[in-house]
Amino acid sequence: MTAVDQHTVLENFKENRCNILVGTNVVEEGTDVPACNLVFRYNYMSSDVGRTQAKGRVRQKNSKFYMIASTEFNFEERDQANKIRYQFMTKSVRTLSKLPKDQLKKELLALQTIDLRERLMSEKREREQQHKRTETRYKLLCGKCSEFACYSTDVKVFNDSNHLIVNQEFYEKMCTQKHPKPKVIGDDIYKNGKVACPKCSHDWGVIVTISSMNFAVIKIVSFVLEKCADRKRKTVKKWKESPFKVEPLDINNFKQQNPDWSIDIDYKQ
């Protein structure tokens, strides 16, 4: 949906030309939605801040807020954790509001200085690591039987941590099974399956659903990395040790550019 379409829909809702609004987590913040009297969240649980913002939509008198969730995921556990974090946040704000302004300013400045120093050091280490990475193409081979899995260019990183495969040929040959402990692993990210080598069943990673699209999230420790240019091989334990660059994935742009993206997962028990 384009920005113009979104604006039209919101205007219709504000003017009571329609009385039901269905949206993604984009509505959670940054979108001007009028006060509602009934809000449902379906199979979605974000952070404590997101929960508070969603409940803030029900501002009319005698309004209600409900969450409908599958028992397959740990939504209830996450919701309880969010409630506890919200209570701590509220208590902290009240405590801070009682401090003298000069003392509060001094302590906040000290904390900000420490945080800035740590972030600068972290960014420096990341830049140094990025500088070492190359655009040279690699093959990812099964770490157990050397079966070809994909190329390094087929891997994209989502939210700085989830390394996804965006080549549909990978999905035609992988072996999958239902995950024994499906759960939420991030905002609108659900882990529900496992992916393995079709030849030797070596564990390659998991299947996740992001914004209603299925992807394989792979573990680099499960593969041997073979440089295409000279066939030299190496292994690493963590993605931050990867010798090749991994481009970030903007999930919204990906959906627009790949409207027919459909990975049907046939879980084998």
PDB file of C-alpha atoms in Angstrom:
ATOM      1  CA  MET A   1       0.000   0.000   0.000  1.00  0.00           C
ATOM      2  CA  THR A   2       1.384   3.399  -0.984  1.00  0.00           C
ATOM      3  CA  ALA A   3       1.608   6.404   1.337  1.00  0.00           C
ATOM      4  CA  VAL A   4      -1.287   8.004  -0.554  1.00  0.00           C
ATOM      5  CA  ASP A   5      -3.451   4.908  -0.058  1.00  0.00           C
ATOM      6  CA  GLN A   6      -2.603   4.836   3.650  1.00  0.00           C
ATOM      7  CA  HIS A   7      -3.537   8.493   4.028  1.00  0.00           C
ATOM      8  CA  THR A   8      -6.872   7.902   2.262  1.00  0.00           C
ATOM      9  CA  VAL A   9      -7.726   4.943   4.484  1.00  0.00           C
ATOM     10  CA  LEU A  10      -6.865   6.857   7.660  1.00  0.00           C
ATOM     11  CA  GLU A  11      -8.938   9.852   6.551  1.00  0.00           C
ATOM     12  CA  ASN A  12     -11.915   7.557   5.889  1.00  0.00           C
ATOM     13  CA  PHE A  13     -11.499   6.098   9.373  1.00  0.00           C
ATOM     14  CA  LYS A  14     -11.232   9.534  11.004  1.00  0.00           C
ATOM     15  CA  GLU A  15     -14.324  10.785   9.195  1.00  0.00           C
ATOM     16  CA  ASN A  16     -16.334   7.652  10.144  1.00  0.00           C
ATOM     17  CA  ARG A  17     -16.724   6.607   6.512  1.00  0.00           C
ATOM     18  CA  CYS A  18     -15.423   3.236   7.742  1.00  0.00           C
ATOM     19  CA  ASN A  19     -15.365   2.018  11.326  1.00  0.00           C
ATOM     20  CA  ILE A  20     -12.841  -0.843  11.168  1.00  0.00           C
ATOM     21  CA  LEU A  21      -9.130  -0.346  10.551  1.00  0.00           C
ATOM     22  CA  VAL A  22      -6.846  -3.335   9.887  1.00  0.00           C
ATOM     23  CA  GLY A  23      -3.141  -2.614  10.013  1.00  0.00           C
ATOM     24  CA  THR A  24       0.345  -3.978  10.626  1.00  0.00           C
ATOM     25  CA  ASN A  25       2.714  -2.942  13.406  1.00  0.00           C
ATOM     26  CA  VAL A  26       3.224   0.331  11.503  1.00  0.00           C
ATOM     27  CA  VAL A  27       0.052   1.561  13.249  1.00  0.00           C
ATOM     28  CA  GLU A  28       1.774   0.979  16.586  1.00  0.00           C
ATOM     29  CA  GLU A  29       3.658   4.263  16.412  1.00  0.00           C
ATOM     30  CA  GLY A  30       4.295   7.132  14.068  1.00  0.00           C
ATOM     31  CA  THR A  31       0.787   6.988  12.592  1.00  0.00           C
ATOM     32  CA  ASP A  32      -1.954   9.426  13.548  1.00  0.00           C
ATOM     33  CA  VAL A  33      -4.868   7.171  14.438  1.00  0.00           C
ATOM     34  CA  PRO A  34      -7.904   8.661  16.226  1.00  0.00           C
ATOM     35  CA  ALA A  35      -9.121   7.342  19.553  1.00  0.00           C
ATOM     36  CA  CYS A  36     -10.699   3.890  19.249  1.00  0.00           C
ATOM     37  CA  ASN A  37     -13.098   2.030  21.501  1.00  0.00           C
ATOM     38  CA  LEU A  38     -11.972  -1.493  20.595  1.00  0.00           C
ATOM     39  CA  VAL A  39      -8.482  -2.756  19.647  1.00  0.00           C
ATOM     40  CA  PHE A  40      -7.494  -6.326  18.834  1.00  0.00           C
ATOM     41  CA  ARG A  41      -3.954  -7.582  18.438  1.00  0.00           C
ATOM     42  CA  TYR A  42      -3.728 -10.857  16.540  1.00  0.00           C
ATOM     43  CA  ASN A  43      -0.653 -13.095  16.921  1.00  0.00           C
ATOM     44  CA  TYR A  44       1.596 -10.119  17.530  1.00  0.00           C
ATOM     45  CA  MET A  45       3.509  -9.110  20.623  1.00  0.00           C
ATOM     46  CA  SER A  46       6.227  -6.467  20.544  1.00  0.00           C
ATOM     47  CA  SER A  47       8.012  -4.708  23.383  1.00  0.00           C
ATOM     48  CA  ASP A  48       6.679  -3.131  26.554  1.00  0.00           C
ATOM     49  CA  VAL A  49       6.769   0.248  24.793  1.00  0.00           C
ATOM     50  CA  GLY A  50       4.843  -1.160  21.822  1.00  0.00           C
ATOM     51  CA  ARG A  51       2.247  -2.657  24.138  1.00  0.00           C
ATOM     52  CA  THR A  52       1.769   0.699  25.861  1.00  0.00           C
ATOM     53  CA  GLN A  53       1.465   2.499  22.520  1.00  0.00           C
ATOM     54  CA  ALA A  54      -1.098  -0.013  21.251  1.00  0.00           C
ATOM     55  CA  LYS A  55      -3.179   0.345  24.416  1.00  0.00           C
ATOM     56  CA  GLY A  56      -2.918   4.102  23.980  1.00  0.00           C
ATOM     57  CA  ARG A  57      -5.123   3.756  20.898  1.00  0.00           C
ATOM     58  CA  VAL A  58      -8.112   2.868  23.072  1.00  0.00           C
ATOM     59  CA  ARG A  59      -8.743   6.334  24.485  1.00  0.00           C
ATOM     60  CA  GLN A  60     -12.513   6.464  24.294  1.00  0.00           C
ATOM     61  CA  LYS A  61     -14.637   5.939  27.389  1.00  0.00           C
ATOM     62  CA  ASN A  62     -15.303   2.271  28.274  1.00  0.00           C
ATOM     63  CA  SER A  63     -12.899   1.145  25.535  1.00  0.00           C
ATOM     64  CA  LYS A  64     -11.371  -2.353  25.435  1.00  0.00           C
ATOM     65  CA  PHE A  65      -8.013  -3.822  24.409  1.00  0.00           C
ATOM     66  CA  TYR A  66      -7.635  -7.535  23.560  1.00  0.00           C
ATOM     67  CA  MET A  67      -4.859  -9.792  22.383  1.00  0.00           C
ATOM     68  CA  ILE A  68      -5.752 -12.921  20.389  1.00  0.00           C
ATOM     69  CA  ALA A  69      -2.841 -15.318  20.041  1.00  0.00           C
ATOM     70  CA  SER A  70      -2.076 -18.865  19.037  1.00  0.00           C
ATOM     71  CA  THR A  71      -1.076 -21.206  21.854  1.00  0.00           C
ATOM     72  CA  GLU A  72       1.729 -22.396  19.571  1.00  0.00           C
ATOM     73  CA  PHE A  73       3.845 -19.402  20.515  1.00  0.00           C
ATOM     74  CA  ASN A  74       4.803 -17.957  23.914  1.00  0.00           C
ATOM     75  CA  PHE A  75       2.722 -14.773  23.585  1.00  0.00           C
ATOM     76  CA  GLU A  76       1.301 -14.975  27.098  1.00  0.00           C
ATOM     77  CA  GLU A  77       4.767 -15.279  28.600  1.00  0.00           C
ATOM     78  CA  ARG A  78       6.009 -12.288  26.595  1.00  0.00           C
ATOM     79  CA  ASP A  79       2.948 -10.244  27.510  1.00  0.00           C
ATOM     80  CA  GLN A  80       3.522 -10.902  31.194  1.00  0.00           C
ATOM     81  CA  ALA A  81       7.170  -9.891  30.803  1.00  0.00           C
ATOM     82  CA  ASN A  82       6.062  -6.673  29.087  1.00  0.00           C
ATOM     83  CA  LYS A  83       3.659  -5.929  31.954  1.00  0.00           C
ATOM     84  CA  ILE A  84       6.471  -6.355  34.473  1.00  0.00           C
ATOM     85  CA  ARG A  85       8.807  -4.129  32.432  1.00  0.00           C
ATOM     86  CA  TYR A  86       6.070  -1.495  32.208  1.00  0.00           C
ATOM     87  CA  GLN A  87       5.627  -1.573  35.981  1.00  0.00           C
ATOM     88  CA  PHE A  88       9.382  -1.144  36.487  1.00  0.00           C
ATOM     89  CA  MET A  89       9.420   1.687  33.959  1.00  0.00           C
ATOM     90  CA  THR A  90       6.569   3.481  35.727  1.00  0.00           C
ATOM     91  CA  LYS A  91       8.233   3.030  39.119  1.00  0.00           C
ATOM     92  CA  SER A  92      11.547   4.322  37.753  1.00  0.00           C
ATOM     93  CA  VAL A  93       9.930   7.427  36.269  1.00  0.00           C
ATOM     94  CA  ARG A  94       8.270   8.203  39.599  1.00  0.00           C
ATOM     95  CA  THR A  95      11.556   7.730  41.462  1.00  0.00           C
ATOM     96  CA  LEU A  96      13.475   9.941  39.048  1.00  0.00           C
ATOM     97  CA  SER A  97      10.834  12.651  39.217  1.00  0.00           C
ATOM     98  CA  LYS A  98      11.512  12.980  42.967  1.00  0.00           C
ATOM     99  CA  LEU A  99      15.236  13.648  42.536  1.00  0.00           C
ATOM    100  CA  PRO A 100      16.540  17.238  42.636  1.00  0.00           C
ATOM    101  CA  LYS A 101      16.963  18.526  39.097  1.00  0.00           C
ATOM    102  CA  ASP A 102      20.700  19.205  39.469  1.00  0.00           C
ATOM    103  CA  GLN A 103      21.356  15.692  40.795  1.00  0.00           C
ATOM    104  CA  LEU A 104      19.229  14.113  38.070  1.00  0.00           C
ATOM    105  CA  LYS A 105      21.013  16.100  35.366  1.00  0.00           C
ATOM    106  CA  LYS A 106      24.425  15.122  36.750  1.00  0.00           C
ATOM    107  CA  GLU A 107      23.608  11.394  36.930  1.00  0.00           C
ATOM    108  CA  LEU A 108      22.013  11.334  33.486  1.00  0.00           C
ATOM    109  CA  LEU A 109      25.035  13.082  31.979  1.00  0.00           C
ATOM    110  CA  ALA A 110      27.372  10.513  33.556  1.00  0.00           C
ATOM    111  CA  LEU A 111      25.302   7.631  32.186  1.00  0.00           C
ATOM    112  CA  GLN A 112      25.121   9.228  28.733  1.00  0.00           C
ATOM    113  CA  THR A 113      28.899   9.677  28.684  1.00  0.00           C
ATOM    114  CA  ILE A 114      29.464   6.008  29.518  1.00  0.00           C
ATOM    115  CA  ASP A 115      26.890   4.889  26.945  1.00  0.00           C
ATOM    116  CA  LEU A 116      28.406   7.102  24.224  1.00  0.00           C
ATOM    117  CA  ARG A 117      31.908   5.809  24.930  1.00  0.00           C
ATOM    118  CA  GLU A 118      30.754   2.183  24.723  1.00  0.00           C
ATOM    119  CA  ARG A 119      28.825   2.776  21.483  1.00  0.00           C
ATOM    120  CA  LEU A 120      31.779   4.530  19.841  1.00  0.00           C
ATOM    121  CA  MET A 121      34.063   1.647  20.769  1.00  0.00           C
ATOM    122  CA  SER A 122      31.554  -0.868  19.427  1.00  0.00           C
ATOM    123  CA  GLU A 123      31.165   1.067  16.166  1.00  0.00           C
ATOM    124  CA  LYS A 124      34.939   1.266  15.778  1.00  0.00           C
ATOM    125  CA  ARG A 125      35.286  -2.513  16.178  1.00  0.00           C
ATOM    126  CA  GLU A 126      32.493  -3.063  13.661  1.00  0.00           C
ATOM    127  CA  ARG A 127      34.115  -0.712  11.115  1.00  0.00           C
ATOM    128  CA  GLU A 128      37.406  -2.547  11.496  1.00  0.00           C
ATOM    129  CA  GLN A 129      35.660  -5.866  10.943  1.00  0.00           C
ATOM    130  CA  GLN A 130      33.717  -4.531   7.947  1.00  0.00           C
ATOM    131  CA  HIS A 131      36.942  -3.269   6.404  1.00  0.00           C
ATOM    132  CA  LYS A 132      38.348  -6.790   6.529  1.00  0.00           C
ATOM    133  CA  ARG A 133      35.342  -8.248   4.713  1.00  0.00           C
ATOM    134  CA  THR A 134      35.387  -8.705   0.981  1.00  0.00           C
ATOM    135  CA  GLU A 135      32.842  -8.737  -1.828  1.00  0.00           C
ATOM    136  CA  THR A 136      34.442 -11.928  -3.160  1.00  0.00           C
ATOM    137  CA  ARG A 137      31.820 -14.600  -3.757  1.00  0.00           C
ATOM    138  CA  TYR A 138      31.788 -17.690  -1.567  1.00  0.00           C
ATOM    139  CA  LYS A 139      29.958 -20.992  -1.690  1.00  0.00           C
ATOM    140  CA  LEU A 140      28.288 -22.198   1.494  1.00  0.00           C
ATOM    141  CA  LEU A 141      28.750 -25.958   1.763  1.00  0.00           C
ATOM    142  CA  CYS A 142      27.266 -28.261   4.362  1.00  0.00           C
ATOM    143  CA  GLY A 143      29.688 -28.535   7.253  1.00  0.00           C
ATOM    144  CA  LYS A 144      29.120 -32.274   7.487  1.00  0.00           C
ATOM    145  CA  CYS A 145      28.936 -33.615   3.912  1.00  0.00           C
ATOM    146  CA  SER A 146      29.984 -30.583   1.761  1.00  0.00           C
ATOM    147  CA  GLU A 147      26.637 -30.475  -0.069  1.00  0.00           C
ATOM    148  CA  PHE A 148      26.225 -27.111  -1.829  1.00  0.00           C
ATOM    149  CA  ALA A 149      23.676 -24.906  -0.047  1.00  0.00           C
ATOM    150  CA  CYS A 150      23.870 -21.408  -1.538  1.00  0.00           C
ATOM    151  CA  TYR A 151      26.157 -18.535  -2.463  1.00  0.00           C
ATOM    152  CA  SER A 152      27.194 -15.756  -0.111  1.00  0.00           C
ATOM    153  CA  THR A 153      25.260 -13.320  -2.308  1.00  0.00           C
ATOM    154  CA  ASP A 154      22.050 -15.221  -1.464  1.00  0.00           C
ATOM    155  CA  VAL A 155      22.373 -14.195   2.178  1.00  0.00           C
ATOM    156  CA  LYS A 156      20.895 -10.957   3.542  1.00  0.00           C
ATOM    157  CA  VAL A 157      20.807  -9.729   7.131  1.00  0.00           C
ATOM    158  CA  PHE A 158      17.582  -8.562   8.788  1.00  0.00           C
ATOM    159  CA  ASN A 159      17.611  -6.511  11.998  1.00  0.00           C
ATOM    160  CA  ASP A 160      21.411  -6.873  12.208  1.00  0.00           C
ATOM    161  CA  SER A 161      21.108 -10.442  13.473  1.00  0.00           C
ATOM    162  CA  ASN A 162      18.924 -12.713  11.326  1.00  0.00           C
ATOM    163  CA  HIS A 163      20.771 -13.982   8.242  1.00  0.00           C
ATOM    164  CA  LEU A 164      18.136 -14.935   5.671  1.00  0.00           C
ATOM    165  CA  ILE A 165      18.287 -16.774   2.363  1.00  0.00           C
ATOM    166  CA  VAL A 166      16.573 -14.841  -0.444  1.00  0.00           C
ATOM    167  CA  ASN A 167      17.209 -17.282  -3.303  1.00  0.00           C
ATOM    168  CA  GLN A 168      14.195 -19.524  -3.938  1.00  0.00           C
ATOM    169  CA  GLU A 169      16.393 -22.300  -5.383  1.00  0.00           C
ATOM    170  CA  PHE A 170      17.682 -22.901  -1.842  1.00  0.00           C
ATOM    171  CA  TYR A 171      14.158 -23.678  -0.650  1.00  0.00           C
ATOM    172  CA  GLU A 172      13.573 -26.231  -3.400  1.00  0.00           C
ATOM    173  CA  LYS A 173      16.256 -28.552  -2.031  1.00  0.00           C
ATOM    174  CA  MET A 174      16.376 -27.941   1.727  1.00  0.00           C
ATOM    175  CA  CYS A 175      14.951 -30.393   4.247  1.00  0.00           C
ATOM    176  CA  THR A 176      12.525 -29.031   6.860  1.00  0.00           C
ATOM    177  CA  GLN A 177      10.732 -30.165   9.976  1.00  0.00           C
ATOM    178  CA  LYS A 178       8.452 -28.537  12.541  1.00  0.00           C
ATOM    179  CA  HIS A 179      10.359 -26.890  15.359  1.00  0.00           C
ATOM    180  CA  PRO A 180       9.847 -28.632  18.732  1.00  0.00           C
ATOM    181  CA  LYS A 181       9.697 -25.266  20.516  1.00  0.00           C
ATOM    182  CA  PRO A 182       8.198 -22.624  18.213  1.00  0.00           C
ATOM    183  CA  LYS A 183       8.302 -19.143  19.680  1.00  0.00           C
ATOM    184  CA  VAL A 184       8.514 -15.426  19.028  1.00  0.00           C
ATOM    185  CA  ILE A 185      12.108 -14.247  18.547  1.00  0.00           C
ATOM    186  CA  GLY A 186      11.452 -10.596  17.736  1.00  0.00           C
ATOM    187  CA  ASP A 187       8.854  -8.056  16.693  1.00  0.00           C
ATOM    188  CA  ASP A 188       6.645  -9.813  14.149  1.00  0.00           C
ATOM    189  CA  ILE A 189       9.215 -12.647  13.832  1.00  0.00           C
ATOM    190  CA  TYR A 190       8.137 -16.210  14.618  1.00  0.00           C
ATOM    191  CA  LYS A 191      10.424 -19.244  14.728  1.00  0.00           C
ATOM    192  CA  ASN A 192       8.375 -22.260  13.699  1.00  0.00           C
ATOM    193  CA  GLY A 193      10.573 -24.764  11.854  1.00  0.00           C
ATOM    194  CA  LYS A 194      14.030 -26.216  11.363  1.00  0.00           C
ATOM    195  CA  VAL A 195      16.040 -26.448   8.151  1.00  0.00           C
ATOM    196  CA  ALA A 196      18.651 -29.110   7.436  1.00  0.00           C
ATOM    197  CA  CYS A 197      20.873 -30.535   4.724  1.00  0.00           C
ATOM    198  CA  PRO A 198      18.862 -32.653   2.259  1.00  0.00           C
ATOM    199  CA  LYS A 199      21.740 -35.114   1.960  1.00  0.00           C
ATOM    200  CA  CYS A 200      22.893 -35.760   5.543  1.00  0.00           C
ATOM    201  CA  SER A 201      20.258 -33.909   7.662  1.00  0.00           C
ATOM    202  CA  HIS A 202      22.918 -31.679   9.248  1.00  0.00           C
ATOM    203  CA  ASP A 203      21.285 -28.777  11.104  1.00  0.00           C
ATOM    204  CA  TRP A 204      21.507 -25.587   9.019  1.00  0.00           C
ATOM    205  CA  GLY A 205      19.215 -23.257  10.972  1.00  0.00           C
ATOM    206  CA  VAL A 206      15.551 -22.412  11.447  1.00  0.00           C
ATOM    207  CA  ILE A 207      12.475 -21.321   9.516  1.00  0.00           C
ATOM    208  CA  VAL A 208      11.019 -17.985  10.554  1.00  0.00           C
ATOM    209  CA  THR A 209       7.957 -16.032   9.504  1.00  0.00           C
ATOM    210  CA  ILE A 210       8.509 -12.289   9.095  1.00  0.00           C
ATOM    211  CA  SER A 211       5.568 -10.104   8.075  1.00  0.00           C
ATOM    212  CA  SER A 212       3.721 -13.229   6.847  1.00  0.00           C
ATOM    213  CA  MET A 213       6.670 -14.372   4.689  1.00  0.00           C
ATOM    214  CA  ASN A 214       8.724 -17.510   5.342  1.00  0.00           C
ATOM    215  CA  PHE A 215      12.532 -17.440   5.320  1.00  0.00           C
ATOM    216  CA  ALA A 216      15.373 -19.740   6.315  1.00  0.00           C
ATOM    217  CA  VAL A 217      17.692 -18.220   8.926  1.00  0.00           C
ATOM    218  CA  ILE A 218      20.993 -20.054   8.713  1.00  0.00           C
ATOM    219  CA  LYS A 219      23.864 -20.539  11.171  1.00  0.00           C
ATOM    220  CA  ILE A 220      27.254 -19.856   9.623  1.00  0.00           C
ATOM    221  CA  VAL A 221      28.869 -22.370  11.986  1.00  0.00           C
ATOM    222  CA  SER A 222      26.931 -25.086  10.118  1.00  0.00           C
ATOM    223  CA  PHE A 223      28.799 -24.430   6.857  1.00  0.00           C
ATOM    224  CA  VAL A 224      32.178 -24.580   5.190  1.00  0.00           C
ATOM    225  CA  LEU A 225      32.950 -21.404   3.262  1.00  0.00           C
ATOM    226  CA  GLU A 226      34.606 -21.996  -0.104  1.00  0.00           C
ATOM    227  CA  LYS A 227      35.975 -19.028  -2.028  1.00  0.00           C
ATOM    228  CA  CYS A 228      34.771 -19.268  -5.625  1.00  0.00           C
ATOM    229  CA  ALA A 229      37.972 -17.755  -7.032  1.00  0.00           C
ATOM    230  CA  ASP A 230      40.499 -20.289  -5.710  1.00  0.00           C
ATOM    231  CA  ARG A 231      38.329 -22.882  -3.885  1.00  0.00           C
ATOM    232  CA  LYS A 232      40.129 -22.243  -0.604  1.00  0.00           C
ATOM    233  CA  ARG A 233      37.979 -23.244   2.367  1.00  0.00           C
ATOM    234  CA  LYS A 234      37.532 -21.969   5.892  1.00  0.00           C
ATOM    235  CA  THR A 235      35.070 -22.142   8.764  1.00  0.00           C
ATOM    236  CA  VAL A 236      33.924 -19.514  11.269  1.00  0.00           C
ATOM    237  CA  LYS A 237      31.764 -19.754  14.370  1.00  0.00           C
ATOM    238  CA  LYS A 238      29.951 -16.415  14.228  1.00  0.00           C
ATOM    239  CA  TRP A 239      28.560 -14.190  11.501  1.00  0.00           C
ATOM    240  CA  LYS A 240      30.686 -11.276  12.685  1.00  0.00           C
ATOM    241  CA  GLU A 241      33.718 -13.371  11.692  1.00  0.00           C
ATOM    242  CA  SER A 242      32.415 -13.835   8.145  1.00  0.00           C
ATOM    243  CA  PRO A 243      35.026 -13.083   5.433  1.00  0.00           C
ATOM    244  CA  PHE A 244      32.373 -11.742   3.033  1.00  0.00           C
ATOM    245  CA  LYS A 245      30.013  -8.780   3.186  1.00  0.00           C
ATOM    246  CA  VAL A 246      26.322  -9.361   3.854  1.00  0.00           C
ATOM    247  CA  GLU A 247      23.919  -6.709   2.628  1.00  0.00           C
ATOM    248  CA  PRO A 248      21.056  -5.610   4.921  1.00  0.00           C
ATOM    249  CA  LEU A 249      17.478  -6.520   4.013  1.00  0.00           C
ATOM    250  CA  ASP A 250      14.694  -3.950   4.148  1.00  0.00           C
ATOM    251  CA  ILE A 251      11.667  -6.193   4.582  1.00  0.00           C
ATOM    252  CA  ASN A 252       9.181  -3.626   3.246  1.00  0.00           C
ATOM    253  CA  ASN A 253      11.207  -2.983   0.088  1.00  0.00           C
ATOM    254  CA  PHE A 254      11.638  -6.729  -0.352  1.00  0.00           C
ATOM    255  CA  LYS A 255       7.859  -7.255  -0.194  1.00  0.00           C
ATOM    256  CA  GLN A 256       7.294  -4.554  -2.805  1.00  0.00           C
ATOM    257  CA  GLN A 257      10.000  -5.898  -5.119  1.00  0.00           C
ATOM    258  CA  ASN A 258       8.980  -9.539  -4.628  1.00  0.00           C
ATOM    259  CA  PRO A 259       5.161  -9.515  -4.411  1.00  0.00           C
ATOM    260  CA  ASP A 260       5.019 -13.182  -5.467  1.00  0.00           C
ATOM    261  CA  TRP A 261       7.482 -14.392  -2.818  1.00  0.00           C
ATOM    262  CA  SER A 262       5.953 -17.571  -1.479  1.00  0.00           C
ATOM    263  CA  ILE A 263       7.841 -20.312   0.336  1.00  0.00           C
ATOM    264  CA  ASP A 264       5.541 -23.217   1.157  1.00  0.00           C
ATOM    265  CA  ILE A 265       6.966 -25.220   4.024  1.00  0.00           C
ATOM    266  CA  ASP A 266       6.056 -28.902   4.154  1.00  0.00           C
ATOM    267  CA  TYR A 267       7.117 -29.931   7.637  1.00  0.00           C
ATOM    268  CA  LYS A 268       8.187 -33.526   8.022  1.00  0.00           C
ATOM    269  CA  GLN A 269       7.561 -35.004  11.411  1.00  0.00           C
TER     270      GLN A 269
END
